[in-house]
Coordinates of C-alpha atoms and ligand atoms in Angstrom, one line a residue:
Chain K
M169 CA -24.9 -14.9 4.1
L170 CA -27.3 -12.1 3.7
L171 CA -26.1 -11.4 0.1
K172 CA -28.1 -13.1 -2.6
K173 CA -26.3 -15.4 -5.0
E174 CA -27.5 -13.2 -7.8
T175 CA -25.9 -10.1 -6.4
H176 CA -22.7 -12.1 -5.7
N177 CA -22.6 -13.2 -9.3
I178 CA -22.9 -9.7 -10.6
Q179 CA -20.0 -8.6 -8.4
T180 CA -18.0 -11.6 -9.6
K181 CA -18.7 -10.6 -13.2
L182 CA -17.3 -7.1 -12.7
A183 CA -14.2 -8.4 -10.9
D184 CA -13.5 -11.0 -13.5
Y185 CA -13.9 -8.5 -16.3
C186 CA -11.3 -6.3 -14.5
K187 CA -8.9 -9.1 -14.3
T188 CA -9.2 -10.5 -17.8
G189 CA -10.5 -7.6 -19.9
I190 CA -12.8 -10.0 -21.7
D191 CA -16.0 -8.2 -22.7
V192 CA -18.9 -8.9 -20.5
T193 CA -22.5 -7.8 -20.2
I194 CA -23.5 -6.8 -16.7
E195 CA -27.1 -6.1 -16.1
G196 CA -28.0 -2.5 -15.3
S197 CA -24.6 -1.1 -16.2
R198 CA -23.3 1.3 -18.8
Q199 CA -21.3 -0.8 -21.1
D200 CA -19.5 2.2 -22.5
R201 CA -18.0 3.0 -19.1
L202 CA -17.1 -0.5 -17.8
H203 CA -13.7 -0.3 -19.4
H204 CA -12.7 2.3 -16.9
Y205 CA -12.7 -0.3 -14.2
R206 CA -10.5 -2.7 -16.2
R207 CA -8.1 0.2 -16.9
L208 CA -7.9 1.5 -13.3
T209 CA -7.3 -1.9 -11.7
Y210 CA -4.9 -3.1 -14.4
N211 CA -2.9 0.1 -14.1
I212 CA -2.5 -0.3 -10.4
V213 CA -1.1 -3.8 -10.7
K214 CA 1.0 -3.0 -13.8
G215 CA 2.4 0.1 -12.1
A216 CA 3.2 -1.7 -8.9
L217 CA 5.1 -4.5 -10.7
A218 CA 7.0 -2.1 -12.9
T219 CA 8.1 -0.2 -9.8
A220 CA 9.1 -3.4 -8.0
Y221 CA 10.9 -5.0 -10.9
P222 CA 12.5 -2.3 -13.1
I223 CA 15.5 -4.5 -14.1
A224 CA 13.4 -7.5 -15.0
K225 CA 11.1 -5.4 -17.0
K226 CA 14.0 -3.9 -18.9
T227 CA 15.7 -7.2 -19.4
L228 CA 12.7 -8.9 -20.9
S229 CA 11.1 -7.9 -24.2
E230 CA 7.9 -5.9 -23.8
N231 CA 5.9 -8.9 -25.1
E232 CA 7.5 -11.3 -22.5
W233 CA 6.9 -8.8 -19.7
F234 CA 3.3 -8.2 -20.5
T235 CA 2.6 -11.9 -21.1
M236 CA 3.7 -12.4 -17.5
V237 CA 1.8 -9.4 -16.1
D238 CA -1.4 -10.1 -18.0
S239 CA -1.4 -13.8 -17.1
Y240 CA -0.7 -13.0 -13.5
F241 CA -3.5 -10.4 -13.2
A242 CA -6.0 -12.6 -15.0
N243 CA -5.3 -15.9 -13.3
H244 CA -3.7 -15.3 -9.9
K245 CA -5.8 -14.5 -6.9
M246 CA -3.8 -11.7 -5.2
Q247 CA -3.8 -12.6 -1.5
T248 CA -2.1 -9.8 0.3
P249 CA -4.2 -6.8 1.4
L250 CA -1.0 -4.7 1.2
V251 CA 0.0 -3.5 -2.2
W252 CA 3.6 -3.2 -1.3
K253 CA 3.8 -7.0 -0.7
M254 CA 1.9 -7.9 -3.8
P255 CA 4.9 -8.1 -6.1
F256 CA 6.2 -11.1 -4.2
E257 CA 3.2 -13.1 -5.4
F258 CA 4.2 -12.1 -8.9
Y259 CA 7.6 -13.6 -8.5
E260 CA 6.1 -16.8 -7.2
Y261 CA 3.5 -16.9 -10.0
C262 CA 6.2 -16.5 -12.7
K263 CA 8.3 -19.2 -11.1
D264 CA 5.4 -21.6 -10.7
N265 CA 4.4 -21.0 -14.3
K266 CA 8.0 -21.6 -15.6
Y267 CA 8.3 -18.5 -17.7
S268 CA 12.1 -18.8 -17.5
E269 CA 11.7 -22.1 -19.5
K270 CA 9.0 -20.7 -21.8
F271 CA 11.1 -17.7 -22.8
G272 CA 14.4 -19.6 -22.8
K273 CA 15.7 -17.1 -20.1
P274 CA 16.7 -19.3 -17.2
Y275 CA 17.7 -16.3 -15.1
I276 CA 14.3 -14.7 -14.8
D277 CA 13.3 -16.3 -11.5
E278 CA 16.6 -15.3 -9.8
L279 CA 16.3 -11.8 -11.2
L280 CA 12.8 -11.3 -9.9
Y281 CA 13.7 -12.8 -6.5
F282 CA 16.7 -10.5 -6.3
E283 CA 14.7 -7.4 -7.0
W284 CA 12.0 -8.5 -4.5
L285 CA 14.6 -9.1 -1.8
E286 CA 15.8 -5.6 -2.0
I287 CA 12.2 -4.4 -1.4
E288 CA 11.6 -6.9 1.3
L289 CA 14.8 -6.2 3.3
H290 CA 14.3 -2.4 2.9
T291 CA 10.7 -2.5 4.0
M292 CA 10.2 -5.5 6.3
E293 CA 9.5 -5.0 10.0
D294 CA 12.5 -4.3 12.2
M295 CA 13.8 -7.5 13.8
A296 CA 15.1 -7.7 17.3
I297 CA 18.9 -6.9 17.7
P298 CA 20.6 -8.8 20.5
V299 CA 22.4 -6.6 23.0
Y300 CA 26.0 -6.1 21.8
K301 CA 29.2 -4.2 22.7
E302 CA 31.1 -2.2 20.1
E303 CA 34.6 -3.1 21.4
G304 CA 35.9 -6.6 21.1
D305 CA 38.2 -9.1 19.6
L306 CA 37.1 -9.6 16.0
L307 CA 38.8 -13.1 15.7
N308 CA 37.7 -14.6 19.0
D309 CA 34.5 -12.9 20.2
R310 CA 31.2 -14.0 18.9
I311 CA 29.9 -11.5 16.3
V312 CA 26.5 -9.8 16.2
V313 CA 25.3 -8.9 12.7
T314 CA 22.4 -6.8 11.5
P315 CA 19.4 -9.0 11.5
E316 CA 17.7 -7.8 8.3
H317 CA 19.9 -9.6 5.9
E318 CA 19.9 -12.5 3.4
L319 CA 22.8 -14.5 2.1
V320 CA 21.7 -15.4 -1.5
G321 CA 23.1 -18.1 -3.7
L322 CA 22.6 -17.6 -7.4
E323 CA 23.1 -19.7 -10.5
Y324 CA 23.3 -16.6 -12.7
P325 CA 25.3 -13.5 -11.9
I326 CA 22.2 -11.2 -12.5
H327 CA 23.8 -8.5 -10.3
K328 CA 26.8 -8.3 -12.7
F329 CA 25.6 -9.0 -16.2
K330 CA 22.5 -8.3 -18.2
G331 CA 20.2 -10.3 -20.5
N332 CA 21.7 -12.7 -22.9
D333 CA 25.2 -12.1 -21.5
L334 CA 24.1 -14.2 -18.6
L335 CA 23.4 -17.3 -20.5
D336 CA 26.9 -18.7 -20.6
K337 CA 27.8 -17.7 -17.0
K338 CA 25.9 -20.4 -15.1
G339 CA 27.8 -21.1 -11.9
N340 CA 27.7 -20.5 -8.2
Y341 CA 27.5 -16.9 -7.1
F342 CA 26.9 -15.5 -3.6
V343 CA 25.7 -12.1 -2.5
L344 CA 25.1 -10.8 0.9
I345 CA 22.3 -8.3 1.1
F346 CA 21.5 -6.3 4.3
R347 CA 19.8 -3.3 5.7
K348 CA 22.0 -0.7 7.3
K349 CA 20.9 -0.1 10.9
D350 CA 21.5 3.6 10.9
T351 CA 20.1 4.7 7.5
G352 CA 17.9 1.8 6.5
A353 CA 19.7 1.7 3.2
I354 CA 20.3 -1.7 1.4
R355 CA 23.8 -2.9 0.7
F356 CA 25.0 -5.6 -1.6
I357 CA 28.3 -7.4 -1.1
N358 CA 29.6 -10.0 -3.6
L359 CA 31.1 -13.1 -1.8
S360 CA 33.3 -16.0 -2.9
A361 CA 31.9 -19.4 -1.9
F362 CA 34.5 -19.4 0.8
L363 CA 33.4 -16.2 2.3
A364 CA 29.7 -17.1 1.9
L365 CA 30.3 -20.2 4.0
T366 CA 32.2 -18.2 6.5
V367 CA 29.3 -15.8 6.9
Q368 CA 26.8 -18.6 7.1
T369 CA 28.7 -20.3 9.9
I370 CA 29.0 -17.0 11.8
V371 CA 25.3 -16.3 11.5
E372 CA 23.8 -19.8 11.8
E373 CA 26.2 -21.7 14.0
R374 CA 27.2 -18.6 15.9
L375 CA 30.9 -19.5 15.6
N376 CA 33.5 -16.8 16.2
L377 CA 35.5 -15.6 13.2
A378 CA 38.5 -17.8 13.9
D379 CA 36.4 -21.0 14.3
S380 CA 34.3 -20.1 11.4
I381 CA 37.4 -19.6 9.1
K382 CA 38.8 -22.8 10.5
K383 CA 35.7 -24.8 9.7
T384 CA 35.4 -23.2 6.2
S385 CA 39.1 -23.8 5.4
E386 CA 38.6 -27.5 6.3
A387 CA 35.6 -27.7 4.1
F388 CA 37.4 -26.2 1.2
G389 CA 40.7 -28.0 1.9
I390 CA 42.6 -24.8 2.4
D391 CA 45.4 -24.1 4.8
F392 CA 43.9 -22.1 7.8
N393 CA 47.0 -20.0 8.2
K394 CA 46.7 -18.9 4.6
S395 CA 43.0 -18.0 4.8
I396 CA 42.9 -16.3 8.1
Q397 CA 44.4 -13.0 6.9
H398 CA 42.0 -12.9 4.0
G399 CA 39.1 -13.7 6.4
L400 CA 40.1 -11.0 8.8
A401 CA 40.3 -8.3 6.2
F402 CA 36.9 -9.4 4.9
A403 CA 35.4 -9.2 8.4
N404 CA 36.9 -5.7 8.9
D405 CA 35.2 -4.7 5.7
L406 CA 31.9 -6.1 6.8
M407 CA 32.2 -4.1 10.0
A408 CA 33.0 -0.9 8.1
Q409 CA 30.0 -1.4 5.9
G410 CA 27.7 -2.0 8.8
F411 CA 26.9 -5.7 8.5
I412 CA 28.8 -6.6 11.6
L413 CA 27.4 -4.5 14.5
G414 CA 29.7 -5.6 17.3
Y415 CA 30.2 -8.5 19.8
E416 CA 28.0 -10.6 22.0
I417 CA 28.0 -9.7 25.6
Chain G
M155 CA -13.6 15.5 18.3
S156 CA -10.2 17.0 19.1
I157 CA -9.0 17.4 15.5
S158 CA -10.3 20.4 13.5
G159 CA -9.3 22.2 10.4
V160 CA -7.6 21.1 7.2
G161 CA -5.3 18.1 6.9
L162 CA -3.2 16.6 4.2
G163 CA -2.6 13.1 2.8
F164 CA 0.7 11.7 4.0
R165 CA 2.4 10.0 1.1
R166 CA 6.0 8.7 0.6
D167 CA 6.6 11.3 -2.1
I168 CA 6.1 14.2 0.3
A169 CA 6.8 12.5 3.7
K170 CA 10.1 14.3 4.3
Q171 CA 8.6 17.7 3.4
I172 CA 5.6 17.2 5.6
I173 CA 7.8 16.3 8.5
A174 CA 10.1 19.2 7.9
L175 CA 7.4 21.9 7.6
D176 CA 7.8 24.7 10.1
S177 CA 4.9 26.9 9.0
N178 CA 1.5 26.5 7.5
R179 CA 1.4 22.9 8.6
P180 CA -1.6 20.7 8.0
K181 CA -3.7 20.3 11.1
F182 CA -3.5 16.5 10.8
I183 CA -2.3 13.9 8.3
E184 CA -4.1 11.0 6.8
F185 CA -2.7 7.8 5.4
A186 CA -3.8 4.4 4.3
P187 CA -2.8 1.9 6.9
E188 CA -2.2 -0.7 4.2
N189 CA 0.6 1.5 2.8
W190 CA 2.5 1.5 6.1
M191 CA 1.5 -1.8 7.8
Q192 CA 4.0 -4.6 8.6
M193 CA 6.8 -2.3 7.8
G194 CA 10.1 -1.4 9.5
G195 CA 13.2 0.4 8.4
Y196 CA 13.4 3.8 6.8
W197 CA 9.7 4.2 6.1
K198 CA 8.5 3.2 9.5
K199 CA 10.9 5.6 11.0
K200 CA 9.5 8.4 8.8
L201 CA 5.9 7.5 9.8
R202 CA 6.9 7.6 13.5
E203 CA 8.5 11.0 13.0
A204 CA 5.3 12.3 11.4
A205 CA 3.2 10.8 14.1
E206 CA 5.2 12.7 16.7
I207 CA 4.2 15.9 15.1
Y208 CA 0.7 15.4 13.6
P209 CA -2.6 14.0 14.7
I210 CA -3.6 11.0 12.6
M211 CA -6.5 9.9 10.5
C212 CA -6.5 6.5 8.8
H213 CA -8.3 5.9 5.5
G214 CA -8.2 2.2 4.5
L215 CA -7.9 0.6 1.1
S216 CA -8.2 -3.1 1.4
L217 CA -11.0 -3.9 4.0
S218 CA -13.3 -4.2 1.0
I219 CA -16.5 -3.8 3.1
G220 CA -18.6 -4.7 0.0
S221 CA -16.9 -8.0 -0.8
P222 CA -19.4 -10.8 -1.3
E223 CA -17.2 -13.1 0.9
E224 CA -16.2 -13.4 4.5
L225 CA -14.2 -10.7 6.2
D226 CA -10.5 -11.2 6.5
F227 CA -9.9 -11.5 10.2
E228 CA -6.2 -12.0 9.9
F229 CA -6.1 -8.5 8.2
L230 CA -8.3 -7.0 10.9
K231 CA -6.0 -8.4 13.6
E232 CA -3.0 -6.6 11.9
L233 CA -5.1 -3.5 11.5
K234 CA -6.0 -3.4 15.2
K235 CA -2.3 -3.8 16.1
F236 CA -1.4 -0.9 13.8
F237 CA -4.1 1.3 15.3
D238 CA -2.9 0.5 18.8
E239 CA 0.4 2.1 17.8
F240 CA -0.8 5.0 15.8
K241 CA -4.1 5.8 17.4
P242 CA -5.9 7.4 14.5
E243 CA -8.8 9.7 15.4
V244 CA -11.0 8.3 12.7
Y245 CA -10.8 5.1 10.7
S246 CA -12.6 5.4 7.4
E247 CA -13.1 3.1 4.5
H248 CA -14.7 3.1 1.1
L249 CA -18.3 2.0 0.5
S250 CA -17.2 -0.3 -2.3
Y251 CA -15.4 -3.6 -2.9
S252 CA -11.8 -4.2 -3.9
K253 CA -11.6 -7.9 -3.2
C254 CA -13.8 -10.5 -4.8
D255 CA -13.8 -14.3 -4.6
N256 CA -10.6 -14.3 -2.6
A257 CA -8.7 -12.0 -4.9
H258 CA -7.7 -8.4 -4.2
L259 CA -7.9 -5.9 -7.0
Y260 CA -6.6 -2.8 -5.1
D261 CA -9.2 -0.4 -6.5
L262 CA -12.8 0.5 -5.8
L263 CA -15.5 -1.3 -7.5
P264 CA -19.2 -0.2 -7.1
I265 CA -21.5 -2.3 -5.0
P266 CA -24.9 -3.0 -6.5
F267 CA -27.4 -0.7 -4.9
R268 CA -29.7 -3.4 -3.6
Q269 CA -31.4 -4.3 -0.4
D270 CA -29.5 -7.6 0.1
A271 CA -26.2 -5.7 -0.4
I272 CA -27.3 -3.2 2.3
D273 CA -28.0 -6.0 4.7
H274 CA -24.8 -7.7 3.9
V275 CA -22.6 -4.6 4.1
S276 CA -24.3 -3.4 7.3
E277 CA -23.6 -6.7 9.0
R278 CA -20.0 -6.6 8.0
I279 CA -19.6 -3.0 9.2
R280 CA -21.0 -4.0 12.6
V281 CA -18.6 -6.9 12.9
V282 CA -15.7 -4.7 11.9
Q283 CA -16.7 -2.0 14.5
D284 CA -17.1 -4.6 17.2
Y285 CA -13.8 -6.3 16.4
L286 CA -11.8 -3.0 16.2
E287 CA -13.7 -1.5 19.1
R288 CA -14.0 1.7 17.3
P289 CA -16.5 3.3 14.9
L290 CA -16.0 3.1 11.2
A291 CA -16.7 6.0 8.9
I292 CA -17.7 4.9 5.4
E293 CA -17.0 7.1 2.4
N294 CA -19.3 7.7 -0.6
V295 CA -17.1 6.7 -3.6
S296 CA -16.9 7.8 -7.2
Y297 CA -18.4 5.3 -9.6
Y298 CA -18.6 5.3 -13.3
T299 CA -21.5 3.0 -13.9
P300 CA -24.2 1.7 -11.6
V301 CA -24.4 -2.0 -11.5
A302 CA -27.7 -3.8 -11.3
A303 CA -29.1 -1.0 -9.1
E304 CA -32.5 -1.3 -7.5
M305 CA -32.4 2.1 -5.8
D306 CA -30.5 5.3 -6.0
E307 CA -27.1 5.9 -4.5
A308 CA -28.3 8.3 -1.7
S309 CA -30.8 5.7 -0.5
F310 CA -28.2 3.0 -0.5
I311 CA -25.7 5.0 1.5
T312 CA -28.3 6.3 3.9
Q313 CA -29.6 2.8 4.6
V314 CA -26.2 1.4 5.2
V315 CA -25.4 4.1 7.6
E316 CA -28.7 3.7 9.5
Q317 CA -28.6 -0.1 9.5
S318 CA -25.0 -0.4 10.6
G319 CA -24.8 2.5 12.9
C320 CA -21.5 3.7 11.3
N321 CA -20.4 7.2 10.5
L322 CA -20.1 8.9 7.2
L323 CA -17.1 10.3 5.5
L324 CA -18.5 12.8 2.9
D325 CA -16.3 13.1 -0.1
V326 CA -17.5 16.3 -1.7
N327 CA -15.5 15.8 -4.9
N328 CA -17.0 12.3 -5.3
V329 CA -20.5 13.7 -5.0
Y330 CA -19.6 16.2 -7.8
V331 CA -18.1 13.5 -10.0
N332 CA -21.1 11.2 -9.6
A333 CA -23.6 14.0 -10.1
F334 CA -21.8 14.9 -13.3
N335 CA -21.3 11.3 -14.5
H336 CA -24.8 10.2 -13.7
G337 CA -26.7 13.4 -14.3
Y338 CA -28.2 14.1 -10.9
N339 CA -28.3 17.1 -8.7
A340 CA -25.3 17.3 -6.3
K341 CA -27.1 19.4 -3.7
E342 CA -30.2 17.3 -3.7
F343 CA -28.0 14.2 -3.3
I344 CA -26.2 15.7 -0.3
E345 CA -29.5 16.8 1.3
N346 CA -30.7 13.2 1.1
L347 CA -27.7 11.9 3.1
P348 CA -27.7 11.5 6.9
L349 CA -25.7 14.6 7.4
D350 CA -25.7 14.3 11.2
K351 CA -23.5 11.3 10.8
V352 CA -20.8 13.1 8.8
K353 CA -17.6 12.9 10.9
Y354 CA -15.0 13.8 8.3
I355 CA -14.9 15.4 4.8
H356 CA -12.6 14.8 1.8
M357 CA -11.8 17.3 -0.9
A358 CA -9.9 16.5 -4.0
G359 CA -9.3 17.2 -7.7
H360 CA -10.4 15.1 -10.7
E361 CA -10.0 14.7 -14.4
Q362 CA -12.6 15.0 -17.1
V363 CA -11.7 12.3 -19.7
S364 CA -14.7 12.8 -22.1
P365 CA -17.6 15.1 -22.5
D366 CA -19.7 13.1 -20.2
T367 CA -17.2 11.4 -17.9
I368 CA -15.0 12.5 -15.0
I369 CA -12.5 10.2 -13.4
D370 CA -11.7 10.7 -9.7
T371 CA -7.9 10.8 -10.0
H372 CA -6.8 12.9 -7.0
G373 CA -4.2 14.2 -9.5
Q374 CA -5.4 17.8 -10.1
P375 CA -6.2 20.8 -8.0
I376 CA -9.7 21.2 -6.7
I377 CA -11.9 23.0 -9.2
D378 CA -14.1 26.0 -8.3
P379 CA -17.5 24.3 -8.6
V380 CA -16.3 21.7 -6.0
F381 CA -15.2 24.5 -3.7
E382 CA -18.6 26.0 -4.1
L383 CA -20.4 22.7 -3.4
F384 CA -18.1 22.3 -0.4
E385 CA -19.1 25.7 1.0
W386 CA -22.7 25.0 0.5
A387 CA -22.5 21.5 2.0
I388 CA -20.6 22.4 5.2
G389 CA -23.3 25.0 6.0
R390 CA -25.4 21.9 6.7
I391 CA -22.9 20.0 8.7
K392 CA -21.4 20.4 12.2
P393 CA -17.7 21.2 12.2
V394 CA -15.6 18.1 11.3
P395 CA -12.0 17.8 10.0
I396 CA -11.4 18.4 6.3
L397 CA -8.8 16.5 4.2
L398 CA -7.1 17.7 1.1
E399 CA -6.4 14.5 -0.9
R400 CA -3.6 14.6 -3.5
D401 CA -2.3 11.3 -4.7
F402 CA -0.8 12.0 -8.1
N403 CA 1.0 14.8 -9.9
I404 CA 1.9 16.1 -6.5
P405 CA 2.8 19.8 -6.9
Q406 CA 5.2 22.0 -4.8
M407 CA 4.3 22.1 -1.1
A408 CA 3.5 25.8 -1.4
E409 CA 0.7 25.0 -3.9
L410 CA -0.8 22.4 -1.5
Q411 CA -0.5 24.8 1.4
A412 CA -2.4 27.4 -0.7
E413 CA -5.1 24.9 -1.4
M414 CA -5.4 24.0 2.3
A415 CA -5.5 27.7 3.1
K416 CA -8.4 28.2 0.7
L417 CA -10.3 25.4 2.3
Q418 CA -9.5 26.7 5.8
N419 CA -10.9 30.2 4.8
I420 CA -14.1 28.7 3.7
V421 CA -14.3 26.6 6.9
D422 CA -13.6 29.6 9.1
K423 CA -16.2 31.6 7.4
V424 CA -19.0 29.0 7.4
W425 CA -18.3 27.5 10.8
A426 CA -17.3 30.8 12.6
N427 CA -20.3 30.5 14.9
E428 CA -19.9 26.8 15.7
Y429 CA -16.2 27.3 16.4
A430 CA -17.1 30.2 18.8
I431 CA -19.6 28.0 20.6
E432 CA -17.2 25.1 20.8
K433 CA -14.5 27.4 22.2
R434 CA -16.9 28.8 24.8
N435 CA -17.9 25.3 25.9
S436 CA -14.4 24.1 26.3
Ligands
FE2_594 FE1 -11.9 10.5 -0.6

């Protein structure tokens, strides 16, 4: 390394000051101007997080939000060179540091994750779509779905209720989030546990709709003949909304 | 260099408008690869649409050429992939550091103007140029305080350029900001730079936050003294592309077009002869 330890230490001092805002004396610098660097770097991180997590920011008190933001900026070493990906590290940091427990708001992690997912699915690289045909038999042909999607299981219905209203609603909730192929827009669909499992078997086990509903019905102890109509209507809706693209060739 | 004239920063806020422009178009667009890398969906589509219409310059944010640590080769690999697709005419970066001790800060911190830093940065630039198989243009940045400096800024920049063999992106507004903030003469400063290495010029607005401090915000129109400094400076430089940088408080497109036209007029006036020679030669 051609850089001297001394110069490295000076650079570290300035970077640490930006992260913590704790006053520092740096040789050969104008003390009255150092604060601009703290302000500029902090504003970038604060702004990117506020943009990524508008609902979480609004749901938490100002004090809680900035406790998380300040601690993250001061202590976490932000790894990604891409600012748009940086808020994911904030979600992980908050989860690892158990802010949901500290603030008595057990839904925080899920709320952050949910907001991040919307960004990720909207922005992530396009995934390969298998060749498919648009005409087919919805019950018996194998279905092709839009690849940029996530089936999310939640303990708190953060997509339906806000803040303290969530506290007594702990349960099992499922949401299908996906990117529409034509517009790139993100769609959210609430699912029952039954429909969530149906989607999962279609996507992961590549069962056709009929087999998937059969398997799910068995798992839930429901009569297949009763659930098939419901499942078919649901699949038609998924097709209309753009999650189901067509049928395997 | 095939790109000439005045270009505009391509940002999400004005992406649709830039794509839809049918007159008074910028001659090229510039964007930060980091704001568009590893993306798909809607924004990637917009970027591709823009790339169909405009020549491209890339101005990086996170290379952090002045970092005290090792280069991030994973990042360079991604960058190279991105350049393979978008083929920017120039890749430029800031002569500063934005990552330290394995933590990104996403803004530009001043490198100590010292000999060991020159050696270190120059070595890193050479590695980057070799890896990317393209030259790098480094930009003089605005800074608000020197840090443990052992020489002046112009000497620091000049030695980095000479030692590394890289090109220079001259940001005229940054020269103005630094001359104001640190009380030196802007023209003298420019005269001390290796002007034959300038391959690209940036112009932007700034904000004065106190009687003796200007912050380089890119959030205001260019002020007249910076236009004057620009006119003076380009008289000493061979024709290169000029970028209008506007990152915040983005006004109506017509206002940006007027600012670009003003720059273009100066360029046409000062470089009329050079342009004529270039035309004859081609
Ligand atoms: Fe610039």
